[in-house]
XYZ file of C-alpha atoms in Angstrom:
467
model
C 163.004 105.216 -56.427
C 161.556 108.979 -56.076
C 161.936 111.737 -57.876
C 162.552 114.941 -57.290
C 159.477 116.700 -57.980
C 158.546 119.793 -56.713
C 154.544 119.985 -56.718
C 152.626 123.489 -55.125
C 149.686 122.234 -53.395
C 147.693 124.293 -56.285
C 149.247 121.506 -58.562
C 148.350 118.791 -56.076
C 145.239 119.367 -55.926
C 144.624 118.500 -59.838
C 145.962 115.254 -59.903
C 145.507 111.430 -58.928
C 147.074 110.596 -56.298
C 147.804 106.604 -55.484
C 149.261 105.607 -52.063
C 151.000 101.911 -51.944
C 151.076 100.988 -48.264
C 148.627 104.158 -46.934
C 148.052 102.294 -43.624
C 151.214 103.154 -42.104
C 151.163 106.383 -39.049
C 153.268 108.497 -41.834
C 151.431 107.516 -45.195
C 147.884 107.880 -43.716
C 148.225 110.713 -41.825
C 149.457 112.566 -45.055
C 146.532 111.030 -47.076
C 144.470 112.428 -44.359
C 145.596 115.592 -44.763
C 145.277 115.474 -48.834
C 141.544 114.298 -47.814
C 140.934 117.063 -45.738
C 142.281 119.645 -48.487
C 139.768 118.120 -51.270
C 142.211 116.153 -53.059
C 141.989 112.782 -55.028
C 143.127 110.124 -53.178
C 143.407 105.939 -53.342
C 145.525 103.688 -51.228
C 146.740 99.937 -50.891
C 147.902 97.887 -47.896
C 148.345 94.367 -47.374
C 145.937 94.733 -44.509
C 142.689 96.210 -43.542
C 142.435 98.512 -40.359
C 140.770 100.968 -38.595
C 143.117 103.384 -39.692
C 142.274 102.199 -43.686
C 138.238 102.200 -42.207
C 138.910 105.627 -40.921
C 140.322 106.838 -44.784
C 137.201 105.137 -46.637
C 135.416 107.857 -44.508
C 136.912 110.683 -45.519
C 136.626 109.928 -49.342
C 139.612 107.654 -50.110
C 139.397 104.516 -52.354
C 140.860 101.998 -50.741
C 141.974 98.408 -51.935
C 143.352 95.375 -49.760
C 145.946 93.751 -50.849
C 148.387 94.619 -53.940
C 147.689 94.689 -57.270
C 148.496 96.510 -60.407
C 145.032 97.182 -61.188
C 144.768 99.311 -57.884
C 147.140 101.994 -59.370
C 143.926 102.960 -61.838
C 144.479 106.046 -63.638
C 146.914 107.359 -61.172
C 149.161 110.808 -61.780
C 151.161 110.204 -58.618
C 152.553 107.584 -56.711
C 153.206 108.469 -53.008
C 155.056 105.039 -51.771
C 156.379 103.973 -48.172
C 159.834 103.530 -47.150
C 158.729 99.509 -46.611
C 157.737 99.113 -49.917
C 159.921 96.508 -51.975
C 161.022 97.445 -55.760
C 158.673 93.732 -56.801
C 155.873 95.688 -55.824
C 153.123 95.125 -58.506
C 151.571 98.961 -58.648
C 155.586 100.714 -57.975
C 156.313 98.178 -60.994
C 152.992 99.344 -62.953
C 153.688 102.640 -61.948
C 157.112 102.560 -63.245
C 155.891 101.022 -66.469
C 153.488 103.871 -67.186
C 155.929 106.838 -66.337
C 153.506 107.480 -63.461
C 155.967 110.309 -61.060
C 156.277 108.387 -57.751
C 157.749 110.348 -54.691
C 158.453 109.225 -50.979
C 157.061 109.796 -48.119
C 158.810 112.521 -46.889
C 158.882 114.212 -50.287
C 154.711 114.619 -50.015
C 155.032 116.117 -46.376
C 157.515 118.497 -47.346
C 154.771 119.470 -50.261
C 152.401 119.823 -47.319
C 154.062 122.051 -45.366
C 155.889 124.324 -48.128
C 153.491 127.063 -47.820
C 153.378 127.008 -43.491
C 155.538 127.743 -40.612
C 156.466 124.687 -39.705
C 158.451 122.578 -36.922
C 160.071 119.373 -37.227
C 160.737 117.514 -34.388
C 163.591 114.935 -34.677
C 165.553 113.063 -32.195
C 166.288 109.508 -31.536
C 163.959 109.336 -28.907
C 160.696 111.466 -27.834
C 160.144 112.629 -30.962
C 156.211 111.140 -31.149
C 155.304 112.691 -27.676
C 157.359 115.996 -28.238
C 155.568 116.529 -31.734
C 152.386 115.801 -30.063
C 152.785 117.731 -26.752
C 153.733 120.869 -29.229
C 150.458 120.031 -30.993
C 148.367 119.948 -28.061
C 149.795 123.061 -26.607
C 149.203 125.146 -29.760
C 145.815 123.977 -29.896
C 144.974 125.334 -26.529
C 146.458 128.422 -27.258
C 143.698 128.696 -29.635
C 145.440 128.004 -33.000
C 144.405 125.769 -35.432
C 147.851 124.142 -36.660
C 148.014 121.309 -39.118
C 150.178 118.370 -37.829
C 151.401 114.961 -39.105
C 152.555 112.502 -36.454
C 153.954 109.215 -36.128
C 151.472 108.199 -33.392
C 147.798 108.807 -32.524
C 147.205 112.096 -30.099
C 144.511 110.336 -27.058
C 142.530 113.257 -27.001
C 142.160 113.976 -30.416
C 142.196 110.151 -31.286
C 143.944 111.081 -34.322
C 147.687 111.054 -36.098
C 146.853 114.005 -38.720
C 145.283 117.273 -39.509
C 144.851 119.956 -41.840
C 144.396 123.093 -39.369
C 142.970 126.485 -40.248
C 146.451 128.065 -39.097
C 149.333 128.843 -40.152
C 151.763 126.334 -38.149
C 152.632 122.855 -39.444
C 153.748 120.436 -36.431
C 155.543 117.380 -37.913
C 157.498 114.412 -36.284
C 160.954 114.177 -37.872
C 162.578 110.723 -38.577
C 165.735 109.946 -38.987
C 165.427 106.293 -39.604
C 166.591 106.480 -43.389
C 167.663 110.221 -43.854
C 164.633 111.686 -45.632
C 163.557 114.199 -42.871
C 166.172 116.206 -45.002
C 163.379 117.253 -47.458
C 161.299 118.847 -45.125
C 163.325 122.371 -45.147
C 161.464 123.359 -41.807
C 161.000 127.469 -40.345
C 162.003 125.366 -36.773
C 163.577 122.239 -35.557
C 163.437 120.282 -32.102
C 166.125 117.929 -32.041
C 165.711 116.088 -28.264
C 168.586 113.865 -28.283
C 170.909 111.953 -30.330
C 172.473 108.204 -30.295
C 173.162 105.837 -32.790
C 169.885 103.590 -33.712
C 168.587 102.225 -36.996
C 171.846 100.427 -37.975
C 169.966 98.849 -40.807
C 171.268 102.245 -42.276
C 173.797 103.591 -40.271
C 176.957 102.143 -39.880
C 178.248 103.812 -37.049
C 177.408 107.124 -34.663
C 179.254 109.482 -37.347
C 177.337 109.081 -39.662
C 174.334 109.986 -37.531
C 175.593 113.285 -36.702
C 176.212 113.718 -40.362
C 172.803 113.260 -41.175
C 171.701 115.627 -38.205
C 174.117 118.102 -39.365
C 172.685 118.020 -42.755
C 169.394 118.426 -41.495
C 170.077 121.596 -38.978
C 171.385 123.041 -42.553
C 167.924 122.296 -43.929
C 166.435 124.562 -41.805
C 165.104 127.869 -43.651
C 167.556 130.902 -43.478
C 166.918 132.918 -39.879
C 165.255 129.960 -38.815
C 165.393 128.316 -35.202
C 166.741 125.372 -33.571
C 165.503 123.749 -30.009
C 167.611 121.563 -29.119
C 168.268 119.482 -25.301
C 171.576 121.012 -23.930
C 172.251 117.726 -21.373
C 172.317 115.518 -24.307
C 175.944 114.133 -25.190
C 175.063 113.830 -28.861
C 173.488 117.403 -29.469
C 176.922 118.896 -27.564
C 178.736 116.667 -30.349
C 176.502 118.421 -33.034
C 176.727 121.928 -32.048
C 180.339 121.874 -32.394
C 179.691 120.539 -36.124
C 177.086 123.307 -36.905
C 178.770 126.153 -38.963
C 175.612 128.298 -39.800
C 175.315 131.900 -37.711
C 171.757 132.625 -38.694
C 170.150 130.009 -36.911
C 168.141 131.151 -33.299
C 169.317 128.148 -31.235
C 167.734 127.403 -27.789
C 169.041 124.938 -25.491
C 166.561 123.822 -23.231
C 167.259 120.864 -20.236
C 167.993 120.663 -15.948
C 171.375 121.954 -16.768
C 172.167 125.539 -15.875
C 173.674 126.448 -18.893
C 170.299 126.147 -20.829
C 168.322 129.050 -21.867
C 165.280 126.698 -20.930
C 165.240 125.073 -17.600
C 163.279 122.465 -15.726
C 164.182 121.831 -11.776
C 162.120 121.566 -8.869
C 160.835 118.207 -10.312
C 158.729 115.805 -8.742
C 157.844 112.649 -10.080
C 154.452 110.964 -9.060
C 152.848 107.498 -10.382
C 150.780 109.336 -13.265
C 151.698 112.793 -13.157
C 154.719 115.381 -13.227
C 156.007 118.650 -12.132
C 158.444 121.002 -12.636
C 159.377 124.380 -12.912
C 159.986 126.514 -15.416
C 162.926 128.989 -16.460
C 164.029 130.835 -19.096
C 167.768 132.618 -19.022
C 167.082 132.830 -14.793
C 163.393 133.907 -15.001
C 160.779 132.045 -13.402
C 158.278 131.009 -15.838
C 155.743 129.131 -13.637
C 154.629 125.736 -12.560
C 154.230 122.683 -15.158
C 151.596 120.307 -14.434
C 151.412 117.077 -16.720
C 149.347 114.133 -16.863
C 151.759 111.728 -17.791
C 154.588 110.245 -15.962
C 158.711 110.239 -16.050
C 161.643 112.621 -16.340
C 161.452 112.168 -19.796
C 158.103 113.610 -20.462
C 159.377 116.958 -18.266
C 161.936 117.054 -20.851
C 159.870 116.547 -23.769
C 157.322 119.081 -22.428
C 159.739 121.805 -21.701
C 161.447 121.201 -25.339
C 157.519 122.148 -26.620
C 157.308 125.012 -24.651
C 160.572 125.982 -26.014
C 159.640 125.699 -29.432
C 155.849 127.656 -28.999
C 158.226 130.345 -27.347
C 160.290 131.050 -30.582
C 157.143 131.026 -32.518
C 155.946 134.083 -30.244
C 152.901 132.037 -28.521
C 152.411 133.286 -24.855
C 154.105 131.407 -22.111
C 150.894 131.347 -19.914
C 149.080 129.712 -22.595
C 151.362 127.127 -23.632
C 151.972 126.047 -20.211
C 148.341 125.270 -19.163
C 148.269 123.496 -22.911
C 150.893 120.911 -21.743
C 148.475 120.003 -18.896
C 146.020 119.027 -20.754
C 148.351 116.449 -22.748
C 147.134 113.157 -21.670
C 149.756 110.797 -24.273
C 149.979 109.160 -27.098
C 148.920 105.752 -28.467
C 151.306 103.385 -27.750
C 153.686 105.501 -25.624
C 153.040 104.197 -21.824
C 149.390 103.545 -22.606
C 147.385 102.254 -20.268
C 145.237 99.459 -21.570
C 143.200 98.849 -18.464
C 143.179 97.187 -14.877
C 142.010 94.057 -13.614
C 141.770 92.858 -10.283
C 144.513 95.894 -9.132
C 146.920 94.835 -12.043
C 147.577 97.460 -15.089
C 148.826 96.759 -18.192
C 150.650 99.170 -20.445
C 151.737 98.900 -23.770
C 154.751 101.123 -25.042
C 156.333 101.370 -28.390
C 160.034 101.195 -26.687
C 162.572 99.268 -29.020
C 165.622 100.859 -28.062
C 168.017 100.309 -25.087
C 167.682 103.984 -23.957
C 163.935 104.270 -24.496
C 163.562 100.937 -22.335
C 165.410 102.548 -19.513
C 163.419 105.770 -19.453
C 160.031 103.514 -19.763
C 160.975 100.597 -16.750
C 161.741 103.723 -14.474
C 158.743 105.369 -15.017
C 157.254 101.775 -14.620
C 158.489 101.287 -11.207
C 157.276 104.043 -10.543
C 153.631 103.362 -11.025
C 153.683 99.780 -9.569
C 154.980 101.378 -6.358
C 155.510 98.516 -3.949
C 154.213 96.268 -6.838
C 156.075 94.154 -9.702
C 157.362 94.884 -12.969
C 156.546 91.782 -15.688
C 157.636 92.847 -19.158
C 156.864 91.081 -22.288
C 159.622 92.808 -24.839
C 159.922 91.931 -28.275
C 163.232 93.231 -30.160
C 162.899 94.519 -33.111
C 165.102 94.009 -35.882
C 168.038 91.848 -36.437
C 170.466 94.268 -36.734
C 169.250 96.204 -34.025
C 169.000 92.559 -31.400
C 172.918 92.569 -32.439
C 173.979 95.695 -32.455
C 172.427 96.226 -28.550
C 171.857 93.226 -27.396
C 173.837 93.954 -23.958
C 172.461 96.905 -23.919
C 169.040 95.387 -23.615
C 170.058 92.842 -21.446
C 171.160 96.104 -18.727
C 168.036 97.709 -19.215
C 165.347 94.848 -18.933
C 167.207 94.219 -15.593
C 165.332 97.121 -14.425
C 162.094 94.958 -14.678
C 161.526 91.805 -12.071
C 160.776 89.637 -14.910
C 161.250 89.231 -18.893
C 159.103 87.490 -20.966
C 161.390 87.593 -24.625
C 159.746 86.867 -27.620
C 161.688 86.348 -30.775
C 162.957 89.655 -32.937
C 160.055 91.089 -35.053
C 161.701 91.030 -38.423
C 160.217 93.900 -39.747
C 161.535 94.318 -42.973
C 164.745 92.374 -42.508
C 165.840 88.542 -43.523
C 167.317 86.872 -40.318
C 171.191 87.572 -39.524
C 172.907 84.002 -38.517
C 172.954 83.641 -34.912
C 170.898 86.442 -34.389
C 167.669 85.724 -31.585
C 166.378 86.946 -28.442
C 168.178 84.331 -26.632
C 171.402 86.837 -27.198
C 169.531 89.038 -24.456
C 168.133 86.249 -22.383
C 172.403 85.021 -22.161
C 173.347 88.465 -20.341
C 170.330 87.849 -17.888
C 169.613 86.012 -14.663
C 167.936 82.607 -15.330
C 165.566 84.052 -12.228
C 164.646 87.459 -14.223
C 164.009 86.025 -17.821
C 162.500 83.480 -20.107
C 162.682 83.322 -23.446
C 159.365 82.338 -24.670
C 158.624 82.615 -28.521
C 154.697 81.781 -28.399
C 152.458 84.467 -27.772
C 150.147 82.530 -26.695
C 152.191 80.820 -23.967
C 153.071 84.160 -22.814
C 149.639 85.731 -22.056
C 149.476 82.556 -20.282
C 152.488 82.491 -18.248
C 152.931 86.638 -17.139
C 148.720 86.275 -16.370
C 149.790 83.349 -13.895
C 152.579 85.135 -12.328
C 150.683 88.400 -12.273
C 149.478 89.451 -8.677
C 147.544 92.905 -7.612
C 149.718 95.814 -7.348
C 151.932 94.465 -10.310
C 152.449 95.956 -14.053
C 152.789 94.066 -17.043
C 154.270 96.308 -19.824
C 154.347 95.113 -23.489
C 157.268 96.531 -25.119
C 158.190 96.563 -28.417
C 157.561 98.348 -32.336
C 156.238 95.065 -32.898
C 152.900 93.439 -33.058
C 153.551 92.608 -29.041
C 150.917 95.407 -28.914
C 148.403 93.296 -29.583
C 148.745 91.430 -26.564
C 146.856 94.031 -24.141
C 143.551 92.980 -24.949
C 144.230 89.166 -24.417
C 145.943 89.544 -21.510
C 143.075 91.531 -20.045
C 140.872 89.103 -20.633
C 142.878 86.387 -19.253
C 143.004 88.300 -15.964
C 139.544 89.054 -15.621
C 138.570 85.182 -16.467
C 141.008 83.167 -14.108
């Protein structure tokens, strides 16, 4: 559907450019950047938001809804990857001749000219990319960033910095993080996930491999040396040019965390490189996990030459990302977070550092699956890992982009679970209801999902603070 264009951001900067589906974390965050540079830009969406509110702001025309008449006198198409080929401006677009290019094709035009660092991985990449951010900007540089979540203290998902660095979060989903020919990679772990596209784990590590072999010539690679899947990829990776830094608690990593102490809301740990005591990491956000993330950051600002000190007391100020263990508020002693987790492994990681904030307290979760092929592909899986919780609220899969697989429901998890631990209850509305009834002081209900089970915070806030 795209085309192999190659566009200098001299060129860019001439032409029409026409977004279909801008609202998305990847799509606007690029068309913020384009803003920010000077350039044309419209958008669609099928829905308004504050993120499409946020893009009028800065210059954009924006449109609601689809319709050939938005695509104007466009000279570029930028399109997301959920995008169908019925589309009325692709099909416009296509009728014209109008050049249309991914997603990932525009970043990669964005950060040609930079020193850039893409951070992949099948989990942490959001919070690793942002951490990285955050660290560089307290080191006093001004780098430009594109990120698959919003940064809490800078309350946004994009920028075009004064510097010379260019942070951006990797994915894998599909396979086009292979156009981004990065100076530096982070890869934090690897697993097989998105089995809309991949059929099995090979041909994951084919796609990472192909991506390490993206990376510029003398170029870098960070990469977490406990990880199963990055031990399976090192033995695949044929280049000797590449600068490759291991970081994790193992001892064989040039990069080492240990000492680690895990509090409520906080974390610390402390720091080696090749047996030389770096110092003391302080974050402000919770779980093994985030030590991991954190020390795969400070990995990465060390190959770019940025001074340990510095990066270090950057990381502290990281305070999280939207939608990645975000507190949405208290009421009456009970929090409620709201995390993005949709995979098995990213459930475990987020229940543990849930228990670990409710203390002596409860665990409610409300998880929605998401995907067909992802419910059946892990459903036992997710059945082990919302064990962790002391009760499961399952609402049905969030489709996403899929059509429903026979036999495929959240009642496959609900199967593999204590009647006692779960309930499979498909109305949002009953289950605000049902987890504000149950909920008691000291407790934490969790929404957990890709889906729209994030918009459940606010309601279920409310409920607590009106019964």
């Amino acid at each position: 559907m795209s085309i192999a264009l190659n566009y200098s951001l001299a060129d860019l900067s001439k032409l029409k450019i026409h977004f279909i589906g801008v609202g998305g974390a990847g799509m606007s965050g690029i068309a913020r950047i384009m803003l920010a540079k000077g350039f044309s830009i419209s958008g669609s969406d099928k829905n308004d938001s504050p993120m499409l509110t946020s893009l009028k702001a800065l210059g954009a025309k924006i449109e609601i809804g689809h319709d050939a008449k938005n695509l104007g006198d466009a000279d570029l198409v930028i399109i997301s990857s959920a995008i169908g080929e019925k589309n009325p401006e692709l099909m416009a677009a296509k009728n014209k001749g109008v050049p249309i290019a991914a997603r990932a094709i525009a970043l990669a035009w964005l950060m040609s000219d930079s020193t850039s660092v893409a951070v992949a991985g099948t989990h942490g990449k959001t919070t690793t990319t942002a951490m990285l951010t955050v660290a560089l900007q307290s080191a006093g540089m001004d780098p430009s960033f594109a990120i698959g979540g919003t940064i809490n203290t800078a309350g946004t998902n994009a920028h075009s910095g004064s510097g010379s660095i260019f942070v951006a979060e990797a994915d894998e989903s599909d396979g086009s993080f292979l156009a981004y020919k990065p100076t530096g990679a982070i890869i934090t772990n690897i697993e097989l996930d998105h089995v809309d596209h991949f059929a099995n784990e090979d041909e994951v590590f084919v796609v990472f491999e192909q991506f390490v072999d993206s990376i510029k010539p003398n170029g870098f690679l960070v990469a977490c040396g406990d990880d199963d899947g990055v031990h399976n990829l090192l033995k695949r990776i044929k280049r000797k040019d590449l600068k490759i830094h291991l970081y994790g608690k193992g001892e064989k990593n040039d990069f080492r965390i240990d000492k680690i102490h895990l509090a409520p809301t906080t974390s610390t740990a402390s720091i080696s490189s090749t047996g030389r005591k770096i110092g003391e990491l302080k974050l402000a956000v919770a779980g093994e996990h985030n030590v991991l993330n954190a020390l795969a950051a400070f990995a990465s600002a060390s190959a770019l030459g940025v001074a340990e000190e510095k990066v270090v007391a950057g990381l502290g100020t990281f305070t999280g990302t939207k939608r990645r263990f975000e507190l949405k508020g208290e009421v009456s002693g009970i929090k409620v977070i709201d995390d993005y987790g949709h995979h098995p492994t990213e459930l475990i990681v987020t229940l543990k550092a849930a228990k670990n904030l409710a203390q002596a307290g409860r665990v409610l979760v409300i998880f929605q699956p998401h995907r067909y092929s992802r419910t059946a592909a892990f459903a036992n899986q997710f059945s082990q890992a919302l064990s962790l919780a002391d009760f499961t609220y399952l609402l049905e899969v969030y489709a996403a982009s899929e059509k429903p697989l026979p036999g495929i429901s959240s009642l496959l998890i609900a199967k593999n679970m204590s009647t006692q631990q779960v309930k499979f209850e498909p109305s949002m509305l009953q289950v605000v209801s049902d987890v504000v009834a149950m909920a008691k002081s000291g407790d934490v209900i969790i929404t957990l999902g890709a889906g729209d089970v994030s918009s459940l915070g606010e309601p279920i806030l409310q409920a607590l603070a009106s019964r």
